[in-house]
Amino acid sequence: MRAGRAWPRWPQPAPGADAALLEVLHSGRWSIASPYGGVATYEQRFAGDFAAYLGVGHCVPTASGTAALMTALEACGVGAGDEVIVPALSWAASASTVVGVNAVPVFADVDPRTLCLDPAAVEAAITPATRAVVVVHLYSAVADLTALRAVADRHGLALIEDSAQAHGATYKGLKVGTLGDVGTFSMHHTKVLTSGEGGAAVTDDPALARRIEHLRADGRCRAARPPLPGAPELVETGELMGSNRCLSEFQSALLIAQLKTLDAQNSTRRANAVLLDRLLAEQDLCPQDTSPGTTRRTYFGYAVELPEEVRDGAASAAVAQALTAELGLHVRPVYQPLFTSRLYAPSSRRRFDIGPGHLDRLDPGRWSLPVSERAAGSFLTFHHAALLGEEEDMHDIAEAFRRVLARRAELTG
C-alpha cells in the first residue's frame, strides 16, 4: 500500500480567490437580479472572460451544467415529444435534461476506444422525430466533431456539445464547446474549472444566446443600456418565459479567479497523463484514446481499459476496489450505460407522464447497446486531481496496477 504522501486536494483555490469572494461579500450585490450598482456584475465579467478564453461570441452563465444543457435544448427548439440523440455511456444528466424538456432521449452507442458518441450510431438512430444531437466529450477524450457536425448538418439537426469534462480541450485548434450550435459547461465541484456549482452555455449565434439568457432568468435579459443605479438591470421583455437558473455573484467572482489557473493545471495533468500512458502501456494496458482531430486533451478523469480476463462488471469492480486500497485514491469503473443506470428512471416522477405512450418511449428497458455495455465493464477511471501530483505519483499508480493485476485470479476467483 502507498504510504507517506497525500494526493492533491481538489478544488484548489486560485490566487486572489479569497479576495474576490470578500469583494462580493461587501459589494451589496450578490445576484444579477440585485439593483444595479453602477458597474458590471461579476457574472457579466466572467461571461466575457470565458467567451474570450474559448474564442466564442457569447457566454451565458447558468446555475449548473444541467441548467446549461436544458436551456441549450430549449433554445435550439427541442420540446415535447421530440427525440434527442445522446451517448449511451455518460452521466445521468445527458438523459435527464432531455426528459426535463419533455423530449425523448434516444441512446446511441459509443466508439470502443474513445468512449464518445459514434457518428455511425447517430446516423442509424435518426428518425423523423429527431431534433438534436448532444455529444459528450468524456473523461479525457474529444469526440469526432467533424463527423458528428456533418451528420447533424446533413439531417438539419442542432448539435449541442456537452463539454462539462473538457474545459480547455481543443479540436483542430479550436476550443471544444465552440464547434456545435451551442456548447455547455459544468462548473461542479469535481470539474477542472469549478465554483462548487455552476455552468455556462456558449454560442456564436446571438439569437440563441438571447433565448438562453431569457430561459435562465425567468424570461428577463440584461438591458441594452445600463439603468440608473438602484434600478433593476434585468428587464422583462415578454419574449420568452423562463426559469431562475442564474449563477450567483459569489460563484462568478470565484470563476474569474479560477479561470486564470486553468491552462497551467491542465498542462500539468496532461504531462502526467502522458507519463502514465507510457507506464501502463508497458503492462499491455490501454489508456482511453481520443479522436484524430484532437489537438489538446483535458483530463477530467483518467480512464484505462483492463485486460480481457477482468472485463466484466464484477471483476472490474473488484480490481477497482483493490486499486483504491493500494493507493488511497478512489478508482472506480466508468459510468454505467444510461439505460441500466439507477439514476435514469423517468417513471419515478409523475411530471414526465405528459401523454399517452410517452413513458413507454422513455422506458430504459427498450435499449441494449453492446459497445457501451462492454465498456462499462472494461474501463476504470480516477479523478483528475491525482494528475496534479508528481512524477513519483504516476509511478505509484502504475505499480499499483501491476501489483493488483498480478493477483487478479485471487480477486475474481
GROMACS .gro file of C-alpha atoms in nm:
model
  413
    1MET     CA    1   0.000   0.000   0.000
    2ARG     CA    2   0.120   0.353  -0.081
    3ALA     CA    3   0.207   0.547   0.231
    4GLY     CA    4   0.357   0.877   0.333
    5ARG     CA    5   0.222   1.114   0.066
    6ALA     CA    6  -0.124   1.258   0.029
    7TRP     CA    7  -0.288   1.305  -0.310
    8PRO     CA    8  -0.350   1.662  -0.425
    9ARG     CA    9  -0.675   1.804  -0.288
   10TRP     CA   10  -0.950   1.941  -0.508
   11PRO     CA   11  -1.069   2.211  -0.550
   12GLN     CA   12  -0.760   2.428  -0.514
   13PRO     CA   13  -0.842   2.799  -0.467
   14ALA     CA   14  -0.661   3.016  -0.718
   15PRO     CA   15  -0.453   3.317  -0.612
   16GLY     CA   16  -0.693   3.602  -0.546
   17ALA     CA   17  -0.999   3.377  -0.495
   18ASP     CA   18  -1.043   3.471  -0.130
   19ALA     CA   19  -1.015   3.843  -0.207
   20ALA     CA   20  -1.269   3.807  -0.490
   21LEU     CA   21  -1.521   3.645  -0.256
   22LEU     CA   22  -1.471   3.914   0.005
   23GLU     CA   23  -1.518   4.177  -0.262
   24VAL     CA   24  -1.860   4.032  -0.349
   25LEU     CA   25  -1.949   3.995   0.018
   26HIS     CA   26  -1.913   4.369   0.070
   27SER     CA   27  -2.036   4.478  -0.274
   28GLY     CA   28  -2.405   4.493  -0.186
   29ARG     CA   29  -2.481   4.285  -0.493
   30TRP     CA   30  -2.492   3.906  -0.456
   31SER     CA   31  -2.718   3.828  -0.754
   32ILE     CA   32  -2.755   3.958  -1.107
   33ALA     CA   33  -3.115   4.037  -1.015
   34SER     CA   34  -2.997   4.277  -0.744
   35PRO     CA   35  -3.032   4.652  -0.808
   36TYR     CA   36  -2.775   4.794  -1.050
   37GLY     CA   37  -2.473   4.937  -0.869
   38GLY     CA   38  -2.307   5.133  -1.146
   39VAL     CA   39  -2.054   4.867  -1.252
   40ALA     CA   40  -2.067   4.542  -1.445
   41THR     CA   41  -2.166   4.235  -1.246
   42TYR     CA   42  -1.909   3.966  -1.175
   43GLU     CA   43  -2.132   3.735  -1.377
   44GLN     CA   44  -2.106   3.966  -1.677
   45ARG     CA   45  -1.731   3.990  -1.632
   46PHE     CA   46  -1.693   3.612  -1.608
   47ALA     CA   47  -1.909   3.569  -1.918
   48GLY     CA   48  -1.676   3.800  -2.108
   49ASP     CA   49  -1.362   3.629  -1.977
   50PHE     CA   50  -1.486   3.278  -2.057
   51ALA     CA   51  -1.609   3.376  -2.404
   52ALA     CA   52  -1.270   3.530  -2.479
   53TYR     CA   53  -1.090   3.223  -2.345
   54LEU     CA   54  -1.295   2.996  -2.571
   55GLY     CA   55  -1.292   3.229  -2.871
   56VAL     CA   56  -1.670   3.238  -2.895
   57GLY     CA   57  -1.912   3.527  -2.936
   58HIS     CA   58  -2.149   3.475  -2.641
   59CYS     CA   59  -2.142   3.313  -2.298
   60VAL     CA   60  -2.445   3.288  -2.070
   61PRO     CA   61  -2.356   3.164  -1.719
   62THR     CA   62  -2.606   2.930  -1.553
   63ALA     CA   63  -2.665   2.773  -1.214
   64SER     CA   64  -2.533   2.432  -1.323
   65GLY     CA   65  -2.427   2.225  -1.621
   66THR     CA   66  -2.774   2.071  -1.612
   67ALA     CA   67  -2.927   2.418  -1.644
   68ALA     CA   68  -2.693   2.495  -1.934
   69LEU     CA   69  -2.800   2.177  -2.116
   70MET     CA   70  -3.171   2.234  -2.059
   71THR     CA   71  -3.159   2.595  -2.177
   72ALA     CA   72  -2.949   2.492  -2.479
   73LEU     CA   73  -3.201   2.225  -2.576
   74GLU     CA   74  -3.495   2.464  -2.549
   75ALA     CA   75  -3.310   2.745  -2.725
   76CYS     CA   76  -3.249   2.506  -3.016
   77GLY     CA   77  -3.622   2.437  -3.039
   78VAL     CA   78  -3.638   2.100  -2.864
   79GLY     CA   79  -3.973   2.037  -2.697
   80ALA     CA   80  -4.249   1.793  -2.614
   81GLY     CA   81  -4.219   1.462  -2.797
   82ASP     CA   82  -3.903   1.549  -2.991
   83GLU     CA   83  -3.619   1.299  -2.997
   84VAL     CA   84  -3.264   1.391  -2.896
   85ILE     CA   85  -2.978   1.152  -2.963
   86VAL     CA   86  -2.739   1.120  -2.667
   87PRO     CA   87  -2.447   0.887  -2.590
   88ALA     CA   88  -2.545   0.572  -2.403
   89LEU     CA   89  -2.232   0.595  -2.186
   90SER     CA   90  -2.247   0.918  -1.988
   91TRP     CA   91  -2.357   1.084  -1.666
   92ALA     CA   92  -2.732   1.082  -1.591
   93ALA     CA   93  -2.779   1.447  -1.691
   94SER     CA   94  -2.729   1.355  -2.057
   95ALA     CA   95  -3.068   1.184  -2.042
   96SER     CA   96  -3.246   1.364  -1.757
   97THR     CA   97  -3.208   1.706  -1.920
   98VAL     CA   98  -3.377   1.578  -2.236
   99VAL     CA   99  -3.660   1.427  -2.032
  100GLY     CA  100  -3.677   1.754  -1.839
  101VAL     CA  101  -3.781   1.948  -2.151
  102ASN     CA  102  -4.046   1.680  -2.226
  103ALA     CA  103  -3.841   1.531  -2.508
  104VAL     CA  104  -3.723   1.172  -2.555
  105PRO     CA  105  -3.358   1.067  -2.520
  106VAL     CA  106  -3.251   0.820  -2.788
  107PHE     CA  107  -2.938   0.636  -2.683
  108ALA     CA  108  -2.665   0.577  -2.940
  109ASP     CA  109  -2.359   0.361  -2.891
  110VAL     CA  110  -2.008   0.490  -2.839
  111ASP     CA  111  -1.670   0.435  -3.000
  112PRO     CA  112  -1.499   0.146  -2.816
  113ARG     CA  113  -1.169   0.333  -2.771
  114THR     CA  114  -1.273   0.696  -2.714
  115LEU     CA  115  -1.599   0.612  -2.530
  116CYS     CA  116  -1.753   0.912  -2.710
  117LEU     CA  117  -2.057   0.916  -2.936
  118ASP     CA  118  -2.013   0.706  -3.252
  119PRO     CA  119  -2.117   0.910  -3.561
  120ALA     CA  120  -2.234   0.596  -3.743
  121ALA     CA  121  -2.456   0.505  -3.448
  122VAL     CA  122  -2.600   0.857  -3.451
  123GLU     CA  123  -2.682   0.830  -3.821
  124ALA     CA  124  -2.857   0.498  -3.762
  125ALA     CA  125  -3.065   0.641  -3.475
  126ILE     CA  126  -3.214   0.936  -3.667
  127THR     CA  127  -3.591   0.932  -3.721
  128PRO     CA  128  -3.839   1.196  -3.842
  129ALA     CA  129  -3.882   1.296  -3.474
  130THR     CA  130  -3.511   1.370  -3.418
  131ARG     CA  131  -3.445   1.736  -3.339
  132ALA     CA  132  -3.094   1.746  -3.192
  133VAL     CA  133  -2.777   1.554  -3.110
  134VAL     CA  134  -2.594   1.602  -2.779
  135VAL     CA  135  -2.229   1.494  -2.788
  136VAL     CA  136  -2.031   1.446  -2.466
  137HIS     CA  137  -1.652   1.478  -2.452
  138LEU     CA  138  -1.600   1.205  -2.194
  139TYR     CA  139  -1.325   1.177  -1.931
  140SER     CA  140  -1.020   1.280  -2.138
  141ALA     CA  141  -1.144   1.225  -2.493
  142VAL     CA  142  -1.277   1.463  -2.754
  143ALA     CA  143  -1.547   1.320  -2.980
  144ASP     CA  144  -1.522   1.307  -3.359
  145LEU     CA  145  -1.670   1.652  -3.413
  146THR     CA  146  -1.602   1.662  -3.788
  147ALA     CA  147  -1.814   1.353  -3.850
  148LEU     CA  148  -2.082   1.449  -3.597
  149ARG     CA  149  -2.112   1.802  -3.739
  150ALA     CA  150  -2.151   1.651  -4.088
  151VAL     CA  151  -2.428   1.415  -3.970
  152ALA     CA  152  -2.612   1.697  -3.795
  153ASP     CA  153  -2.586   1.930  -4.095
  154ARG     CA  154  -2.693   1.658  -4.339
  155HIS     CA  155  -3.013   1.600  -4.143
  156GLY     CA  156  -3.082   1.957  -4.031
  157LEU     CA  157  -3.025   1.882  -3.661
  158ALA     CA  158  -2.891   2.102  -3.385
  159LEU     CA  159  -2.556   1.985  -3.246
  160ILE     CA  160  -2.503   2.058  -2.877
  161GLU     CA  161  -2.159   1.997  -2.724
  162ASP     CA  162  -2.162   1.886  -2.361
  163SER     CA  163  -1.812   1.999  -2.265
  164ALA     CA  164  -1.859   1.960  -1.890
  165GLN     CA  165  -1.550   1.738  -1.874
  166ALA     CA  166  -1.338   1.920  -2.131
  167HIS     CA  167  -1.267   2.283  -2.031
  168GLY     CA  168  -0.968   2.388  -2.240
  169ALA     CA  169  -0.951   2.088  -2.474
  170THR     CA  170  -0.911   2.168  -2.843
  171TYR     CA  171  -1.019   2.006  -3.167
  172LYS     CA  172  -0.836   2.110  -3.484
  173GLY     CA  173  -0.705   2.406  -3.290
  174LEU     CA  174  -1.048   2.527  -3.170
  175LYS     CA  175  -1.169   2.505  -2.811
  176VAL     CA  176  -1.433   2.239  -2.762
  177GLY     CA  177  -1.776   2.380  -2.694
  178THR     CA  178  -1.741   2.618  -2.989
  179LEU     CA  179  -1.797   2.376  -3.278
  180GLY     CA  180  -2.161   2.293  -3.207
  181ASP     CA  181  -2.461   2.524  -3.229
  182VAL     CA  182  -2.433   2.557  -2.852
  183GLY     CA  183  -2.163   2.439  -2.612
  184THR     CA  184  -2.240   2.369  -2.248
  185PHE     CA  185  -2.011   2.350  -1.946
  186SER     CA  186  -2.045   2.245  -1.583
  187MET     CA  187  -1.854   2.414  -1.302
  188HIS     CA  188  -1.947   2.150  -1.045
  189HIS     CA  189  -1.711   2.075  -0.757
  190THR     CA  190  -1.547   1.787  -0.949
  191LYS     CA  191  -1.472   1.978  -1.270
  192VAL     CA  192  -1.135   2.120  -1.379
  193LEU     CA  193  -1.290   2.471  -1.365
  194THR     CA  194  -1.515   2.492  -1.063
  195SER     CA  195  -1.711   2.722  -0.836
  196GLY     CA  196  -1.871   2.436  -0.641
  197GLU     CA  197  -2.181   2.452  -0.858
  198GLY     CA  198  -2.239   2.644  -1.179
  199GLY     CA  199  -2.239   2.619  -1.555
  200ALA     CA  200  -2.239   2.810  -1.881
  201ALA     CA  201  -2.380   2.791  -2.232
  202VAL     CA  202  -2.178   2.939  -2.518
  203THR     CA  203  -2.258   3.011  -2.882
  204ASP     CA  204  -2.166   3.230  -3.176
  205ASP     CA  205  -2.535   3.277  -3.260
  206PRO     CA  206  -2.673   3.596  -3.098
  207ALA     CA  207  -3.034   3.478  -3.133
  208LEU     CA  208  -2.959   3.152  -2.948
  209ALA     CA  209  -2.768   3.345  -2.681
  210ARG     CA  210  -3.064   3.576  -2.626
  211ARG     CA  211  -3.302   3.282  -2.593
  212ILE     CA  212  -3.072   3.115  -2.340
  213GLU     CA  213  -3.045   3.440  -2.145
  214HIS     CA  214  -3.424   3.458  -2.116
  215LEU     CA  215  -3.460   3.089  -2.031
  216ARG     CA  216  -3.219   3.111  -1.737
  217ALA     CA  217  -3.350   3.438  -1.582
  218ASP     CA  218  -3.729   3.397  -1.555
  219GLY     CA  219  -3.782   3.544  -1.901
  220ARG     CA  220  -3.565   3.850  -1.839
  221CYS     CA  221  -3.247   3.969  -2.006
  222ARG     CA  222  -2.992   4.239  -1.943
  223ALA     CA  223  -3.095   4.584  -2.063
  224ALA     CA  224  -2.932   4.716  -2.379
  225ARG     CA  225  -2.804   5.015  -2.181
  226PRO     CA  226  -2.721   5.023  -1.809
  227PRO     CA  227  -3.007   5.160  -1.597
  228LEU     CA  228  -2.976   5.423  -1.326
  229PRO     CA  229  -2.810   5.293  -1.008
  230GLY     CA  230  -3.065   5.122  -0.785
  231ALA     CA  231  -3.288   5.013  -1.074
  232PRO     CA  232  -3.309   4.652  -1.198
  233GLU     CA  233  -3.058   4.565  -1.469
  234LEU     CA  234  -3.270   4.272  -1.594
  235VAL     CA  235  -3.571   4.378  -1.800
  236GLU     CA  236  -3.899   4.194  -1.861
  237THR     CA  237  -3.921   4.168  -2.238
  238GLY     CA  238  -4.221   3.937  -2.275
  239GLU     CA  239  -4.030   3.745  -2.544
  240LEU     CA  240  -3.995   3.407  -2.375
  241MET     CA  241  -4.094   3.255  -2.042
  242GLY     CA  242  -3.803   3.118  -1.841
  243SER     CA  243  -3.697   2.988  -1.502
  244ASN     CA  244  -3.444   3.102  -1.244
  245ARG     CA  245  -3.120   2.924  -1.334
  246CYS     CA  246  -2.876   3.209  -1.271
  247LEU     CA  247  -2.521   3.193  -1.140
  248SER     CA  248  -2.459   3.389  -0.818
  249GLU     CA  249  -2.211   3.674  -0.792
  250PHE     CA  250  -2.000   3.470  -0.547
  251GLN     CA  251  -1.964   3.186  -0.796
  252SER     CA  252  -1.891   3.425  -1.081
  253ALA     CA  253  -1.616   3.606  -0.889
  254LEU     CA  254  -1.462   3.272  -0.792
  255LEU     CA  255  -1.464   3.156  -1.155
  256ILE     CA  256  -1.289   3.473  -1.272
  257ALA     CA  257  -1.001   3.383  -1.041
  258GLN     CA  258  -1.005   3.008  -1.113
  259LEU     CA  259  -1.001   3.058  -1.491
  260LYS     CA  260  -0.656   3.216  -1.464
  261THR     CA  261  -0.504   2.888  -1.338
  262LEU     CA  262  -0.689   2.651  -1.573
  263ASP     CA  263  -0.432   2.624  -1.852
  264ALA     CA  264  -0.138   2.569  -1.617
  265GLN     CA  265  -0.325   2.297  -1.426
  266ASN     CA  266  -0.436   2.132  -1.750
  267SER     CA  267  -0.075   2.132  -1.868
  268THR     CA  268   0.038   1.952  -1.551
  269ARG     CA  269  -0.239   1.694  -1.585
  270ARG     CA  270  -0.154   1.638  -1.949
  271ALA     CA  271   0.219   1.583  -1.883
  272ASN     CA  272   0.147   1.336  -1.603
  273ALA     CA  273  -0.111   1.155  -1.816
  274VAL     CA  274   0.143   1.110  -2.098
  275LEU     CA  275   0.387   0.956  -1.849
  276LEU     CA  276   0.118   0.731  -1.703
  277ASP     CA  277   0.010   0.624  -2.053
  278ARG     CA  278   0.365   0.501  -2.116
  279LEU     CA  279   0.394   0.323  -1.782
  280LEU     CA  280   0.063   0.141  -1.822
  281ALA     CA  281   0.129   0.056  -2.187
  282GLU     CA  282   0.439  -0.128  -2.066
  283GLN     CA  283   0.194  -0.355  -1.882
  284ASP     CA  284  -0.014  -0.401  -2.200
  285LEU     CA  285  -0.292  -0.182  -2.060
  286CYS     CA  286  -0.477   0.053  -2.296
  287PRO     CA  287  -0.547   0.410  -2.178
  288GLN     CA  288  -0.855   0.579  -2.325
  289ASP     CA  289  -0.797   0.714  -2.676
  290THR     CA  290  -0.927   1.036  -2.830
  291SER     CA  291  -1.049   1.122  -3.180
  292PRO     CA  292  -0.791   1.201  -3.452
  293GLY     CA  293  -0.884   1.571  -3.467
  294THR     CA  294  -0.789   1.631  -3.104
  295THR     CA  295  -0.510   1.887  -3.071
  296ARG     CA  296  -0.513   1.922  -2.690
  297ARG     CA  297  -0.666   1.691  -2.432
  298THR     CA  298  -0.817   1.787  -2.098
  299TYR     CA  299  -0.825   1.526  -1.822
  300PHE     CA  300  -1.141   1.533  -1.612
  301GLY     CA  301  -1.083   1.164  -1.546
  302TYR     CA  302  -0.803   0.931  -1.642
  303ALA     CA  303  -0.953   0.613  -1.792
  304VAL     CA  304  -0.780   0.286  -1.880
  305GLU     CA  305  -0.903  -0.042  -2.026
  306LEU     CA  306  -0.839  -0.358  -1.823
  307PRO     CA  307  -0.705  -0.689  -1.956
  308GLU     CA  308  -0.965  -0.907  -2.125
  309GLU     CA  309  -0.992  -1.160  -1.841
  310VAL     CA  310  -1.121  -0.892  -1.598
  311ARG     CA  311  -1.355  -0.715  -1.837
  312ASP     CA  312  -1.689  -0.771  -1.670
  313GLY     CA  313  -1.878  -0.579  -1.406
  314ALA     CA  314  -1.789  -0.788  -1.101
  315ALA     CA  315  -1.425  -0.843  -1.196
  316SER     CA  316  -1.354  -0.480  -1.285
  317ALA     CA  317  -1.526  -0.363  -0.966
  318ALA     CA  318  -1.305  -0.598  -0.762
  319VAL     CA  319  -0.994  -0.465  -0.934
  320ALA     CA  320  -1.109  -0.107  -0.874
  321GLN     CA  321  -1.164  -0.179  -0.504
  322ALA     CA  322  -0.817  -0.334  -0.472
  323LEU     CA  323  -0.653  -0.039  -0.650
  324THR     CA  324  -0.835   0.201  -0.420
  325ALA     CA  325  -0.699   0.013  -0.118
  326GLU     CA  326  -0.346   0.009  -0.262
  327LEU     CA  327  -0.338   0.377  -0.350
  328GLY     CA  328  -0.571   0.553  -0.109
  329LEU     CA  329  -0.717   0.702  -0.427
  330HIS     CA  330  -1.072   0.636  -0.538
  331VAL     CA  331  -1.053   0.420  -0.850
  332ARG     CA  332  -1.388   0.312  -0.995
  333PRO     CA  333  -1.549   0.170  -1.309
  334VAL     CA  334  -1.661   0.420  -1.570
  335TYR     CA  335  -2.028   0.520  -1.593
  336GLN     CA  336  -2.287   0.251  -1.644
  337PRO     CA  337  -2.486   0.277  -1.968
  338LEU     CA  338  -2.771   0.519  -1.908
  339PHE     CA  339  -3.034   0.258  -1.986
  340THR     CA  340  -2.903   0.048  -1.693
  341SER     CA  341  -2.829   0.340  -1.458
  342ARG     CA  342  -3.032   0.366  -1.138
  343LEU     CA  343  -3.022   0.745  -1.186
  344TYR     CA  344  -3.226   0.728  -1.507
  345ALA     CA  345  -3.581   0.635  -1.400
  346PRO     CA  346  -3.839   0.863  -1.566
  347SER     CA  347  -4.130   0.654  -1.438
  348SER     CA  348  -4.035   0.753  -1.082
  349ARG     CA  349  -4.170   1.107  -1.142
  350ARG     CA  350  -4.529   1.175  -1.245
  351ARG     CA  351  -4.437   1.504  -1.413
  352PHE     CA  352  -4.289   1.313  -1.707
  353ASP     CA  353  -4.616   1.131  -1.785
  354ILE     CA  354  -4.723   1.400  -2.030
  355GLY     CA  355  -4.943   1.196  -2.260
  356PRO     CA  356  -5.045   0.853  -2.387
  357GLY     CA  357  -4.743   0.636  -2.463
  358HIS     CA  358  -4.484   0.896  -2.358
  359LEU     CA  359  -4.347   0.697  -2.063
  360ASP     CA  360  -4.320   0.395  -2.291
  361ARG     CA  361  -4.090   0.598  -2.517
  362LEU     CA  362  -3.877   0.684  -2.211
  363ASP     CA  363  -3.856   0.324  -2.088
  364PRO     CA  364  -3.485   0.233  -2.041
  365GLY     CA  365  -3.572  -0.133  -2.096
  366ARG     CA  366  -3.604  -0.061  -2.469
  367TRP     CA  367  -3.227  -0.045  -2.507
  368SER     CA  368  -2.935  -0.282  -2.546
  369LEU     CA  369  -2.615  -0.134  -2.689
  370PRO     CA  370  -2.320  -0.375  -2.679
  371VAL     CA  371  -2.024  -0.136  -2.702
  372SER     CA  372  -2.144   0.078  -2.411
  373GLU     CA  373  -2.225  -0.229  -2.203
  374ARG     CA  374  -1.885  -0.382  -2.271
  375ALA     CA  375  -1.701  -0.055  -2.198
  376ALA     CA  376  -1.874  -0.023  -1.860
  377GLY     CA  377  -1.713  -0.349  -1.754
  378SER     CA  378  -1.379  -0.285  -1.921
  379PHE     CA  379  -1.259   0.062  -1.816
  380LEU     CA  380  -1.159   0.207  -1.480
  381THR     CA  381  -1.114   0.574  -1.403
  382PHE     CA  382  -0.992   0.812  -1.133
  383HIS     CA  383  -1.032   1.186  -1.074
  384HIS     CA  384  -0.807   1.445  -1.234
  385ALA     CA  385  -0.674   1.576  -0.902
  386ALA     CA  386  -0.430   1.284  -0.891
  387LEU     CA  387  -0.276   1.411  -1.216
  388LEU     CA  388  -0.175   1.731  -1.037
  389GLY     CA  389   0.078   1.529  -0.840
  390GLU     CA  390   0.443   1.450  -0.907
  391GLU     CA  391   0.602   1.202  -1.148
  392GLU     CA  392   0.655   0.974  -0.849
  393ASP     CA  393   0.278   0.960  -0.804
  394MET     CA  394   0.235   0.831  -1.160
  395HIS     CA  395   0.487   0.556  -1.087
  396ASP     CA  396   0.287   0.468  -0.775
  397ILE     CA  397  -0.031   0.434  -0.983
  398ALA     CA  398   0.142   0.214  -1.239
  399GLU     CA  399   0.295  -0.003  -0.965
  400ALA     CA  400  -0.045  -0.044  -0.801
  401PHE     CA  401  -0.189  -0.168  -1.130
  402ARG     CA  402   0.099  -0.414  -1.161
  403ARG     CA  403   0.053  -0.547  -0.807
  404VAL     CA  404  -0.325  -0.575  -0.826
  405LEU     CA  405  -0.338  -0.735  -1.170
  406ALA     CA  406  -0.071  -0.985  -1.067
  407ARG     CA  407  -0.327  -1.128  -0.825
  408ARG     CA  408  -0.635  -1.084  -1.042
  409ALA     CA  409  -0.716  -1.455  -1.025
  410GLU     CA  410  -0.745  -1.423  -0.647
  411LEU     CA  411  -0.961  -1.110  -0.675
  412THR     CA  412  -1.201  -1.252  -0.931
  413GLY     CA  413  -1.198  -1.619  -0.831
   0.00000   0.00000   0.00000
